[in-house]
Coordinates of C-alpha atoms (C1' of nucleotides) in Angstrom, one line a residue:
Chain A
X1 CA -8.4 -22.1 27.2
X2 CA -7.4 -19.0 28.7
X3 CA -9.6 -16.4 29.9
X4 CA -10.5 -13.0 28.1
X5 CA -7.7 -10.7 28.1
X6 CA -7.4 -7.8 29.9
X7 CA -6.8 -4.4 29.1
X8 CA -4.9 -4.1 32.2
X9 CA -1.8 -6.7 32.9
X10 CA 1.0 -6.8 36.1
X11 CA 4.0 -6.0 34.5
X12 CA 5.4 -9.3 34.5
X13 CA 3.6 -11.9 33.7
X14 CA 5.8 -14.4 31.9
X15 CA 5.1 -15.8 28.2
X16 CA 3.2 -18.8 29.4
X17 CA 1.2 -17.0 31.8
X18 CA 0.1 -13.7 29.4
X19 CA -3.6 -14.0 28.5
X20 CA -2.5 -13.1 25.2
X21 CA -0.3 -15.9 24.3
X22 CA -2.5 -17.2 22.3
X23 CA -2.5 -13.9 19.7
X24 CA 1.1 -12.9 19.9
X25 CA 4.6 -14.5 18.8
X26 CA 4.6 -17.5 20.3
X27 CA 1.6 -18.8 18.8
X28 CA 3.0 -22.1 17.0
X29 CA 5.7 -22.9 19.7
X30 CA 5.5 -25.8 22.2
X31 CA 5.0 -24.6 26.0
X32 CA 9.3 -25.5 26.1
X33 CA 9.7 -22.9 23.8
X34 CA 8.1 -21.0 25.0
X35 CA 9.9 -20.7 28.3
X36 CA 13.2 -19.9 26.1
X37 CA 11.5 -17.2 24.1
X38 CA 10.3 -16.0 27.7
X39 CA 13.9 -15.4 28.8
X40 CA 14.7 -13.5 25.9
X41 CA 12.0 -10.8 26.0
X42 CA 12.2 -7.0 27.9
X43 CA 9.0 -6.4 29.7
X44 CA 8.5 -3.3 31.8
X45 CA 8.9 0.1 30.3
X46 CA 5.4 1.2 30.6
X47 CA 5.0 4.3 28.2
X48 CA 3.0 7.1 28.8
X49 CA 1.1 8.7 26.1
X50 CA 3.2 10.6 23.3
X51 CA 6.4 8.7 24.6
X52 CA 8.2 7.6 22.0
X53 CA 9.6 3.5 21.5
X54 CA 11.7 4.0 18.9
X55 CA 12.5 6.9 16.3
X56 CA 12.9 6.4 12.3
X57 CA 16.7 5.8 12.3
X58 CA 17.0 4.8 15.8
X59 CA 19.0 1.5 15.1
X60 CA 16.9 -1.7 14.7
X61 CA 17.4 -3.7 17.4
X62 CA 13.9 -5.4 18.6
X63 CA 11.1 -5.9 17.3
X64 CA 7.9 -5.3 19.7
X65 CA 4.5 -6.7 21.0
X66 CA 2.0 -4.7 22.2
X67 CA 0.8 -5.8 26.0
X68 CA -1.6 -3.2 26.6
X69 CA -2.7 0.1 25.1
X70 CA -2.3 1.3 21.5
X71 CA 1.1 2.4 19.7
X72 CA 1.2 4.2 16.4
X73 CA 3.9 3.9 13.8
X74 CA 4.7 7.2 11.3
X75 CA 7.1 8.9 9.1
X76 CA 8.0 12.2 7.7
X77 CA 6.5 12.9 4.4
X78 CA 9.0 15.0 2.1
X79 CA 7.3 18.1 3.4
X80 CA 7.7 17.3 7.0
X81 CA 4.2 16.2 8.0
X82 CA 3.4 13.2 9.8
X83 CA 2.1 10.3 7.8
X84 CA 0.9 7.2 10.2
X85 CA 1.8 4.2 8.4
X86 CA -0.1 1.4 11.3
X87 CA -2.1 1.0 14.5
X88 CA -1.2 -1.6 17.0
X89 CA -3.6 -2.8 19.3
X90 CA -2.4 -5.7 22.0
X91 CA -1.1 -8.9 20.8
X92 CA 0.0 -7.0 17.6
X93 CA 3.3 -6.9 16.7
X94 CA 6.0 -3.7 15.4
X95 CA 9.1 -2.9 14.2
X96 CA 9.5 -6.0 11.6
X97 CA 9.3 -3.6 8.5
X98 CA 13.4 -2.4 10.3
X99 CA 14.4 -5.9 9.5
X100 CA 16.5 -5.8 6.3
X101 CA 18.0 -2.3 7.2
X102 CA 19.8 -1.3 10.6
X103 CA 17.5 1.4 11.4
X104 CA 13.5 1.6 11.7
X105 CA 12.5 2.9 8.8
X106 CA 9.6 4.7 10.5
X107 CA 8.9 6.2 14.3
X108 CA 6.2 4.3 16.8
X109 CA 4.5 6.1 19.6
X110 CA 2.3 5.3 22.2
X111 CA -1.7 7.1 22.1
X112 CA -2.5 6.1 25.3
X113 CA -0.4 4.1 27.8
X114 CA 1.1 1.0 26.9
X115 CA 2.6 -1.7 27.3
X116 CA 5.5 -3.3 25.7
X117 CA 7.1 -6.2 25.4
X118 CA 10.3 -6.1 24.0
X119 CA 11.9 -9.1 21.4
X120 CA 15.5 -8.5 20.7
X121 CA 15.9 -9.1 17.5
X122 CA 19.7 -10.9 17.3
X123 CA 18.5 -13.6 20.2
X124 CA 14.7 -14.0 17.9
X125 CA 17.1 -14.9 14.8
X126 CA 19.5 -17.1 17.1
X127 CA 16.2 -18.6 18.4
X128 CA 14.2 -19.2 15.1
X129 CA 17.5 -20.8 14.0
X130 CA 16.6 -23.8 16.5
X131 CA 13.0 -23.5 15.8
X132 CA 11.1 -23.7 12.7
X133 CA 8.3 -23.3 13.6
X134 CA 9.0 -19.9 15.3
X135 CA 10.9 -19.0 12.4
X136 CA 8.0 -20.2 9.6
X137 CA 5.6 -18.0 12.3
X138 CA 7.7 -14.8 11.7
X139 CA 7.4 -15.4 8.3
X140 CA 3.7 -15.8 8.2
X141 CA 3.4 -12.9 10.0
X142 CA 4.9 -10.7 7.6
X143 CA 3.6 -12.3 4.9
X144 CA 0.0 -11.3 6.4
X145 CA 1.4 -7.5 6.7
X146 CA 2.1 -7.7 3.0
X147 CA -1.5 -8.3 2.0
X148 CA -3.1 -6.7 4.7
X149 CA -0.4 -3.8 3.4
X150 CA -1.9 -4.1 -0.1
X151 CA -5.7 -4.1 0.8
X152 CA -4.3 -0.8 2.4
X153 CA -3.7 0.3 -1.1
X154 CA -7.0 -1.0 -2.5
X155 CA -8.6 1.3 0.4
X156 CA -6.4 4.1 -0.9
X157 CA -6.4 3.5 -4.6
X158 CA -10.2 2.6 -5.2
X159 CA -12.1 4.0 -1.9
X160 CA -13.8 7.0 -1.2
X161 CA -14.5 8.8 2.3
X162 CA -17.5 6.9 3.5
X163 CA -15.7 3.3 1.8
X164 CA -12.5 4.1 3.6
X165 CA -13.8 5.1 6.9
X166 CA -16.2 1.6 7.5
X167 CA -13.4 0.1 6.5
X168 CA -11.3 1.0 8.8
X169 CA -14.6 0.9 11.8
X170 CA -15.2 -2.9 10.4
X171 CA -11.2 -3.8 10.7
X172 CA -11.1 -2.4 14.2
X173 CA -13.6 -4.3 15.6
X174 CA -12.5 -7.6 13.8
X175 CA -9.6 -6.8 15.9
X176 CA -11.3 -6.1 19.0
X177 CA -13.3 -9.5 18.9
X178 CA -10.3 -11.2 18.4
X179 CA -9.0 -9.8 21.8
X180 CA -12.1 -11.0 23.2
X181 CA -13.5 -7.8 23.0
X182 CA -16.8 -6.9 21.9
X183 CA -16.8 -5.9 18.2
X184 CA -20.2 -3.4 18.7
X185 CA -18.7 -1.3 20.8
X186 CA -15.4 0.0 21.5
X187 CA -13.2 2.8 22.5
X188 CA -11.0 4.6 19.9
X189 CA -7.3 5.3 20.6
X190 CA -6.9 8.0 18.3
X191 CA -8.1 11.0 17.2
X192 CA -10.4 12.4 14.0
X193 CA -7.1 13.7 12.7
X194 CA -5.0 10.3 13.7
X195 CA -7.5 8.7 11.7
X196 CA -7.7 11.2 8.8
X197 CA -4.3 10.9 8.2
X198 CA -3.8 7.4 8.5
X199 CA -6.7 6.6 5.7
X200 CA -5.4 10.0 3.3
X201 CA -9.0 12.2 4.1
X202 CA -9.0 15.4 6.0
X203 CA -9.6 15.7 9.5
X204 CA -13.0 17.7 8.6
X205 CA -14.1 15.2 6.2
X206 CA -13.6 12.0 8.9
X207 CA -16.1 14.7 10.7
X208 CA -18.6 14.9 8.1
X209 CA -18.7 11.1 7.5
X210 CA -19.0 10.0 11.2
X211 CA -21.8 12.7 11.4
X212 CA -23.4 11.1 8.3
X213 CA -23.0 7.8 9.2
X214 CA -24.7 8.5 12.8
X215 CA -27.7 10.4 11.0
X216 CA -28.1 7.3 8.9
X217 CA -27.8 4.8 12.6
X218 CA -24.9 3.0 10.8
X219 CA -23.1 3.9 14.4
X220 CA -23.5 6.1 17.1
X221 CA -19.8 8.0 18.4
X222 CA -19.7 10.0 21.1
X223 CA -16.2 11.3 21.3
X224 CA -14.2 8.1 20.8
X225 CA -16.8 5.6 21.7
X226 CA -17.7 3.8 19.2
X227 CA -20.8 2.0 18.9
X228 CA -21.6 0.5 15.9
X229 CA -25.2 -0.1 15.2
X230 CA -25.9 -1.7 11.7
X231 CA -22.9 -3.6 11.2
X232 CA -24.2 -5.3 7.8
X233 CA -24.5 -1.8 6.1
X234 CA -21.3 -0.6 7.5
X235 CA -19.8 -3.7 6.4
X236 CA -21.2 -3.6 2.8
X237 CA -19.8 -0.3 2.4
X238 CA -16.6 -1.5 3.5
X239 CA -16.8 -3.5 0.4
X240 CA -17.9 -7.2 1.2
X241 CA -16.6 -9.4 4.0
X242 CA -19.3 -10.1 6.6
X243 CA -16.4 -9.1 9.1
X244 CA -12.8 -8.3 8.8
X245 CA -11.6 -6.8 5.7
X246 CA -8.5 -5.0 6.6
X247 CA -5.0 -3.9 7.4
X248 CA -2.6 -5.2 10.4
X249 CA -5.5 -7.5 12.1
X250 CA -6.4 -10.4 12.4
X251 CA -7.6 -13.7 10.1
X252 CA -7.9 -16.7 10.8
Chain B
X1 CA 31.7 -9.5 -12.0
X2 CA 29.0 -10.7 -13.8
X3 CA 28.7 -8.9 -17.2
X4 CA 24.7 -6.6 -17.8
X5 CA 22.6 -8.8 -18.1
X6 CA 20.5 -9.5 -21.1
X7 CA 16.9 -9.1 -21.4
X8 CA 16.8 -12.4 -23.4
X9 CA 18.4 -15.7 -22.2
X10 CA 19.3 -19.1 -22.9
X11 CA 16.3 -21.2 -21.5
X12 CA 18.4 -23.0 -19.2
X13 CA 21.3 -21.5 -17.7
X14 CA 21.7 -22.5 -13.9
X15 CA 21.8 -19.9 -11.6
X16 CA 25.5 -19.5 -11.1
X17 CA 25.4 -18.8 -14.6
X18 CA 22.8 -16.8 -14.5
X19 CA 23.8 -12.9 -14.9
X20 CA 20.8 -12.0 -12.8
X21 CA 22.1 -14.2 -10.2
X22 CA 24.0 -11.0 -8.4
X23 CA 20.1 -9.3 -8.4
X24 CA 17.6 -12.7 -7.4
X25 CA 17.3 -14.8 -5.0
X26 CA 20.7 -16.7 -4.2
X27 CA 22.2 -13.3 -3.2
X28 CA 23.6 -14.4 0.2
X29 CA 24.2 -18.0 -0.6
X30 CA 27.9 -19.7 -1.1
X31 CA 28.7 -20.7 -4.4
X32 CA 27.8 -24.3 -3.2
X33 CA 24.5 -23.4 -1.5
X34 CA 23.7 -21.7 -5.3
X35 CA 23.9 -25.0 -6.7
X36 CA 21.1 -26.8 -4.1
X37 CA 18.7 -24.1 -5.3
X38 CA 19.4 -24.5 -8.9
X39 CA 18.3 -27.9 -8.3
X40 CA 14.9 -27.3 -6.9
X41 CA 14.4 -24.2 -9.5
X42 CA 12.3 -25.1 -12.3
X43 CA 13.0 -23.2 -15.4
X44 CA 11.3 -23.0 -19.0
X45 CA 7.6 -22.1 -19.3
X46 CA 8.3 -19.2 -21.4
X47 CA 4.8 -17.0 -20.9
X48 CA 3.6 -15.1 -23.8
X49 CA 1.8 -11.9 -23.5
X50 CA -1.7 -12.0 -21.3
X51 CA -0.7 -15.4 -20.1
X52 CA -1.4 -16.2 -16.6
X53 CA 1.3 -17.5 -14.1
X54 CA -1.0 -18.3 -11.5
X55 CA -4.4 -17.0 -10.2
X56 CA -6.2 -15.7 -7.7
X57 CA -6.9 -18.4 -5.0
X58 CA -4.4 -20.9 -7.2
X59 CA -3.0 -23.0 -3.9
X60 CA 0.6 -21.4 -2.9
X61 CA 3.2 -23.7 -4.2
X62 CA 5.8 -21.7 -5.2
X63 CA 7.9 -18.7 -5.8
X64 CA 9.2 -17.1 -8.4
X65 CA 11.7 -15.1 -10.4
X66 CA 11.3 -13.1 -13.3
X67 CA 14.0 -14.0 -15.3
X68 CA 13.0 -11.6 -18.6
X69 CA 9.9 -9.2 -19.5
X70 CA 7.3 -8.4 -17.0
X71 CA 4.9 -9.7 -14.7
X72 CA 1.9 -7.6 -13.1
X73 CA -0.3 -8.7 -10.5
X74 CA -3.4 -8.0 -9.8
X75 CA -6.5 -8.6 -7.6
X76 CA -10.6 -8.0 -7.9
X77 CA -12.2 -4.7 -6.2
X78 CA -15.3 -5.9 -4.7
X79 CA -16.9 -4.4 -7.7
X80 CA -15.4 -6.8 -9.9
X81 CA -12.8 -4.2 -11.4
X82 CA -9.3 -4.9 -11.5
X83 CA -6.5 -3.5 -8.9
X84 CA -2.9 -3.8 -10.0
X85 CA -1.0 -4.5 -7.1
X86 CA 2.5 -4.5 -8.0
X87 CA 4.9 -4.6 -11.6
X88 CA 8.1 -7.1 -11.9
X89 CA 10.7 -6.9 -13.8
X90 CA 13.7 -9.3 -14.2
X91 CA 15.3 -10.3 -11.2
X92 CA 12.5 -9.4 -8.9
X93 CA 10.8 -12.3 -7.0
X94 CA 6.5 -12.3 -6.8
X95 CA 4.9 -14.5 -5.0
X96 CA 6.0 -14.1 -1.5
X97 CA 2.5 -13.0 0.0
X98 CA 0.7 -16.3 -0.1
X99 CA 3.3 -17.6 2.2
X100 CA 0.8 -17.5 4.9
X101 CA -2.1 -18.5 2.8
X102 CA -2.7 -22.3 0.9
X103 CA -3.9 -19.9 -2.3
X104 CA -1.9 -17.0 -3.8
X105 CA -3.8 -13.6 -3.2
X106 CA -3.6 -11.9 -6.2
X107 CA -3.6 -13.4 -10.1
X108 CA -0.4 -13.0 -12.0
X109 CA 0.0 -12.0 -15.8
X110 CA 2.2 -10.9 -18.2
X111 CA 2.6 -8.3 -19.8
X112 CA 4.9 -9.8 -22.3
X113 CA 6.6 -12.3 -23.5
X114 CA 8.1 -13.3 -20.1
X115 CA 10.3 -15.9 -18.3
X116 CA 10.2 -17.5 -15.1
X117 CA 12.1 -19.3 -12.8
X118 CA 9.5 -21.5 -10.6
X119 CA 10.9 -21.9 -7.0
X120 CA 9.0 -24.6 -5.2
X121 CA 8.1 -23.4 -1.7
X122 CA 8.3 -26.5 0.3
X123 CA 11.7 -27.2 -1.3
X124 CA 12.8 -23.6 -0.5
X125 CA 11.7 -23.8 2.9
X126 CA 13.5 -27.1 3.2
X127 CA 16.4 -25.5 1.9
X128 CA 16.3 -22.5 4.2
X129 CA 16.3 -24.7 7.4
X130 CA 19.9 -25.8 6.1
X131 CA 20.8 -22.0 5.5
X132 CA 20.4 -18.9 7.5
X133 CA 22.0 -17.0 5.4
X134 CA 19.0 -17.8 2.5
X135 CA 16.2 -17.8 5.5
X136 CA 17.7 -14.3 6.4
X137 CA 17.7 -13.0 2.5
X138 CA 14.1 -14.2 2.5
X139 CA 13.3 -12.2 6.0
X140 CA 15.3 -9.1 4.1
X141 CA 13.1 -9.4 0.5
X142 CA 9.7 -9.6 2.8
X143 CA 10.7 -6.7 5.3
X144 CA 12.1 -4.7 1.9
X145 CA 8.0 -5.3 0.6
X146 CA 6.7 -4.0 3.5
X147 CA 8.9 -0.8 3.2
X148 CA 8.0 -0.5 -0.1
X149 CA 4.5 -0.9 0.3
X150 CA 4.6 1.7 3.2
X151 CA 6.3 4.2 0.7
X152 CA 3.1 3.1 -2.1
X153 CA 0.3 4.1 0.7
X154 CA 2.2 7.4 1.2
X155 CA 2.3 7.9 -2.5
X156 CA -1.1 6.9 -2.5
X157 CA -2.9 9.0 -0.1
X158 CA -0.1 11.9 -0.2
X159 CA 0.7 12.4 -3.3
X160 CA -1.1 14.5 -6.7
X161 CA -0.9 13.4 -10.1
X162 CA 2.1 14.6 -10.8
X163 CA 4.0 13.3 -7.9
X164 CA 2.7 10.2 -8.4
X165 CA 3.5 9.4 -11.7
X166 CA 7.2 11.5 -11.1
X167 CA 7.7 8.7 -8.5
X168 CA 6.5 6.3 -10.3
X169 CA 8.8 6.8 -13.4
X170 CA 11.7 7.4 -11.2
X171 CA 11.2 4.4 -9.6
X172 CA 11.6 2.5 -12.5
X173 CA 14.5 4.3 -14.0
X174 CA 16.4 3.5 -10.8
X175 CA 15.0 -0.8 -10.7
X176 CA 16.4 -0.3 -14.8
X177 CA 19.1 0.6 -13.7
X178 CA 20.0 -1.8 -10.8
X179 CA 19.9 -4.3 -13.6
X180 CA 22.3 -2.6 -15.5
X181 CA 20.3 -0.6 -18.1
X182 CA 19.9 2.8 -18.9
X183 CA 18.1 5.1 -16.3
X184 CA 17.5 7.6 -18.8
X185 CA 15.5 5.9 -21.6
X186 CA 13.3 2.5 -20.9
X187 CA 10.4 0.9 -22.4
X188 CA 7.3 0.9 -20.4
X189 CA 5.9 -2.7 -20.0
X190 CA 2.2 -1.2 -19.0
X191 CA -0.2 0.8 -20.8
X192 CA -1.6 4.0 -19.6
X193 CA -4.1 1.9 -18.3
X194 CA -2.4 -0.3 -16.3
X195 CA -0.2 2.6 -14.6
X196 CA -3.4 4.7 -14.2
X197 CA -5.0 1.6 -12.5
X198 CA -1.7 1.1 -10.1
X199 CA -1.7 4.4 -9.0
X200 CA -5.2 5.6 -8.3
X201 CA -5.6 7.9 -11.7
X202 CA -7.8 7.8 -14.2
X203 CA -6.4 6.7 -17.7
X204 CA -7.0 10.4 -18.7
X205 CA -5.5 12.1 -15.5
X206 CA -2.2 10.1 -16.7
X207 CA -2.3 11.1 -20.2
X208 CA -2.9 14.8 -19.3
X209 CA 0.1 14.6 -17.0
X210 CA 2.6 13.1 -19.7
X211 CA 1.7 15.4 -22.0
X212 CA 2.6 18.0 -19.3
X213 CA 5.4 16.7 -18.5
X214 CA 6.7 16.6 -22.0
X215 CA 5.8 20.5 -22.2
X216 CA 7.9 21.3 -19.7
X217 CA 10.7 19.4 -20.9
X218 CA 11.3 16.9 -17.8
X219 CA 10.7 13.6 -20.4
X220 CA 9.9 12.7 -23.8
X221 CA 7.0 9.9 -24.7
X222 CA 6.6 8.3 -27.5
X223 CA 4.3 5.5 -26.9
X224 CA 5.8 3.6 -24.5
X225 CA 9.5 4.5 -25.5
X226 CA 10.2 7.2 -22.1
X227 CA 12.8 9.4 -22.3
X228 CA 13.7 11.1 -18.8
X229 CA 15.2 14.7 -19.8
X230 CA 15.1 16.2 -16.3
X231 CA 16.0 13.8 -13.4
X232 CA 16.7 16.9 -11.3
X233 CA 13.2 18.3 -11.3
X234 CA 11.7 14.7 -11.9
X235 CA 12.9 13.4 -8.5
X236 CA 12.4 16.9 -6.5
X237 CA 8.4 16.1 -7.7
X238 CA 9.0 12.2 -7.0
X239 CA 10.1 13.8 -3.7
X240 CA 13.5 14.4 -2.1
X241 CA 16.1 11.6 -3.4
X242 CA 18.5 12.0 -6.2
X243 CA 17.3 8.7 -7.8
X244 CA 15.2 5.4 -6.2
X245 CA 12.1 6.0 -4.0
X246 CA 9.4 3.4 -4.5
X247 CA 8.2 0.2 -4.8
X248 CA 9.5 -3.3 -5.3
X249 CA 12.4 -1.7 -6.5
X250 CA 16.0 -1.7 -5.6
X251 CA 17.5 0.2 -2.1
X252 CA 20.8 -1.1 -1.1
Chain C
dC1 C1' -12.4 30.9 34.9
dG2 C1' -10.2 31.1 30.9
dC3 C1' -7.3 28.3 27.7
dT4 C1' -6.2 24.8 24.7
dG5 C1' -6.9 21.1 21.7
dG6 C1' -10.0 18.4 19.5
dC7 C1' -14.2 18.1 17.1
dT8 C1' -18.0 19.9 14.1
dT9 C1' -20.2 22.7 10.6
dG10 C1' -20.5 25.8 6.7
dA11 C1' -18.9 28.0 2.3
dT12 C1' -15.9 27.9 -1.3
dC13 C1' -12.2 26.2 -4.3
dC14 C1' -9.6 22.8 -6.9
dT15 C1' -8.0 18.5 -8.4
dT16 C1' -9.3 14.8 -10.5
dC17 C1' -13.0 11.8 -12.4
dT18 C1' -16.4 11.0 -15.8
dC19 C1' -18.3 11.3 -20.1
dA20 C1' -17.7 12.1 -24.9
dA21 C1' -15.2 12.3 -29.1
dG22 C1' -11.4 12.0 -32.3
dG23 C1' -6.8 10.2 -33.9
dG24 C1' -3.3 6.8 -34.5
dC25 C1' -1.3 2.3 -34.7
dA26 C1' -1.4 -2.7 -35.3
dG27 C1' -3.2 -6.8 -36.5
dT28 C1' -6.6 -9.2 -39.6
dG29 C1' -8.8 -10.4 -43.6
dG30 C1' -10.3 -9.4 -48.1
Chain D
dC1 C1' -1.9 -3.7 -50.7
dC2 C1' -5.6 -1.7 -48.6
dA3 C1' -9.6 -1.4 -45.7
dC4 C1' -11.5 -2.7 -41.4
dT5 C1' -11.6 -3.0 -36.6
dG6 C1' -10.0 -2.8 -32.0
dC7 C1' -7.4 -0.9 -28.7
dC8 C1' -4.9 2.7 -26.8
dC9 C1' -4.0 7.2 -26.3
dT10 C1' -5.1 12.1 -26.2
dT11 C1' -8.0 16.2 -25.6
dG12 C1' -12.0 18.8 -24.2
dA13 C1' -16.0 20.1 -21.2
dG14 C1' -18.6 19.4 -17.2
dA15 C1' -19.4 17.4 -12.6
dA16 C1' -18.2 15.9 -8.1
dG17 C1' -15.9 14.6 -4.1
dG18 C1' -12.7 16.3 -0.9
dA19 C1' -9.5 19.8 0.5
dT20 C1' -9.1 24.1 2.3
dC21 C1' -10.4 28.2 4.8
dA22 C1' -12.9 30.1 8.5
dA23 C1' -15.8 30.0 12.6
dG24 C1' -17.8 28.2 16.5
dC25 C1' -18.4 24.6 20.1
dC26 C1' -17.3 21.6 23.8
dA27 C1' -14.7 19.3 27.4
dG28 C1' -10.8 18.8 30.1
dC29 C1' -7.4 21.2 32.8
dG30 C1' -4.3 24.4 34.9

DNA sequence: CGCTGGCTTGATCCTTCTCAAGGGCAGTGG
DNA sequence: CCACTGCCCTTGAGAAGGATCAAGCCAGCG
């Protein structure tokens, strides 16, 4: 049993040693292989906020964990706006959606500064084609992002403001908790408008609800600091699910 | 060169036989890999209309392939309703996202008279340790999804009415086409309902817009029967590209 | 100290939903 | 063959949830 993870890690720390071994790739390999997907990953590169780590058509080469910090992933819309497609937290993984073309089909930034460990993506398939298990793992994982991708659309489709916004609160500290974090209270990584645009409301609106919600003591938010104070009404209007409805997290 | 396919086919043609063979599954594999997954395809179980191909929480056992009509599937809001997650026409392969589950996520039905080819998992698993090439097509159809999904939350919490259902119909001129029929006219496999239900509208909001459409001369409807009139103007509402944006569908 | 960017709040507008009703088509049974 | 009965589609009128527009506030920072 490793300890909690920390926000915090020396830049180095190989595979075996990272505290969050345990939540990223390697999860179903055997300490051996481990040590071989150690010697294929990139560490370092520590990215300050708004650096980029990769563009949309940048040409897919890696896909990526995230060590510490918080990336985001967007595209253009047809009218040149942003459109935030994910958040990544640590021990979450980017880039596999680049997989069947040879260029990232959307850009990923960092929010605050991160982390990164880099996977390139020729030696991962070389890899996986010795391992099954690796291989099966990489396939569960993007099986996950499918349905976690399509209760997305169920948030979108079906939800309104208030729905869509404990959703999101309730999926964030699923995730936290599964970092060994506490799941009460927590520190955002992006803004109102990050947040608005990510879950199709306005900036203004995200406002109104988070004010709404704190009149009603469903959370308090002070800034980005997130408390939330009556999780089983927050989670009831996030549709069910006494914990951890929705996209990119975690599950068992 | 494999002549157009045909909507209706002989129950049991293998799949180097099969015209859709150039579309499904086997894409990547030799001619003699094609013939190790004919034999773990099962074939027959002609569906009629409003027949289920699996449910919701069904264990995950297999895969499979539309071989003619049209699948939808579907999951339950938490208020019991129905949410249509995705349409599949012939050639296109459902299933994939209870890969990391033991039950499917979603219910499948059609929408008519429909067959299937049933690819058991295990087998296919089996059969992609043996092949990169077939473990890499399956990589490429699940990163493909998630692309496609990306583009359906942008429609979803981007888009109006009219750009939605633009898209929408666009979509499936260009997946017609892929399979070698018309782009222009097509029969719609879904009611109002149904495509109101996939695409966040009320059954009335897409009835308003096709009748809007038609006055302004971009398709004709009658019934299901669709006749696009306008691609130009259809796609520049869709959003940018000449022909092919969304979901499930084609791409090169 | 003044600026800038992010957040909040208020007022108004607009798109889409909801409710209600009518018409058409298809399948069923007399 | 025709009437009946659902279901689907369309159309209209009204309601509502968010978007948009417009200020003002607050905190961090040069």
């Amino acid at each position: 049993m490793t300890s909690k993870p920390n926000v915090r890690q020396p830049s180095h720390v190989a595979c075996r040693d990272c505290s969050l071994s345990s939540l990223c790739l390697p999860l179903a390999l055997s300490i051996k292989d481990i040590d071989q997907l150690d010697h294929i990953i990139k560490r370092g590169r520590p990215l300050k906020k708004g650096e980029h780590l990769f563009l949309e058509g940048d040409p897919f080469t890696s896909v990526f964990a995230v060590r510490s910090g918080a990336i985001k992933t967007y595209t253009a819309t047809n009218e040149g706006e942003e459109q935030i497609t994910g958040f990544y937290l640590p021990s979450e993984i980017l880039g596999l959606s680049g997989m069947d073309t040879d260029t990232y089909p959307v850009s990923a930034q960092a929010m605050e500064t991160t982390m990164i460990c880099e996977i390139p993506f020729e030696q991962l398939e070389t890899l996986s084609d010795q391992f099954p298990e690796l291989r099966r793992h990489l396939m569960r994982l993007m099986s996950k992002r499918i349905r976690e991708d399509q209760q997305m659309m169920m948030l979108l489709s079906k939800k309104n403001a208030d729905e869509r916004i404990a959703t999101f609160l309730i999926n964030l500290a699923s995730r936290f908790r599964r970092r060994g974090f506490s799941s009460q209270s927590f520190r955002l990584s992006m803004s109102r408008n990050e947040m608005g645009n990510y879950l199709g409301l306005a900036v203004e609106t995200v406002s109104r609800v988070f004010t709404r919600f704190q009149k009603n003591g469903l959370i308090s938010a002070v800034g980005k600091e997130i408390e939330i104070r009556n999780s089983v009404e927050l989670c009831a209007l996030a549709g069910g699910k006494t914990l951890e409805p929705n996209p990119i997290a975690t599950s068992a």
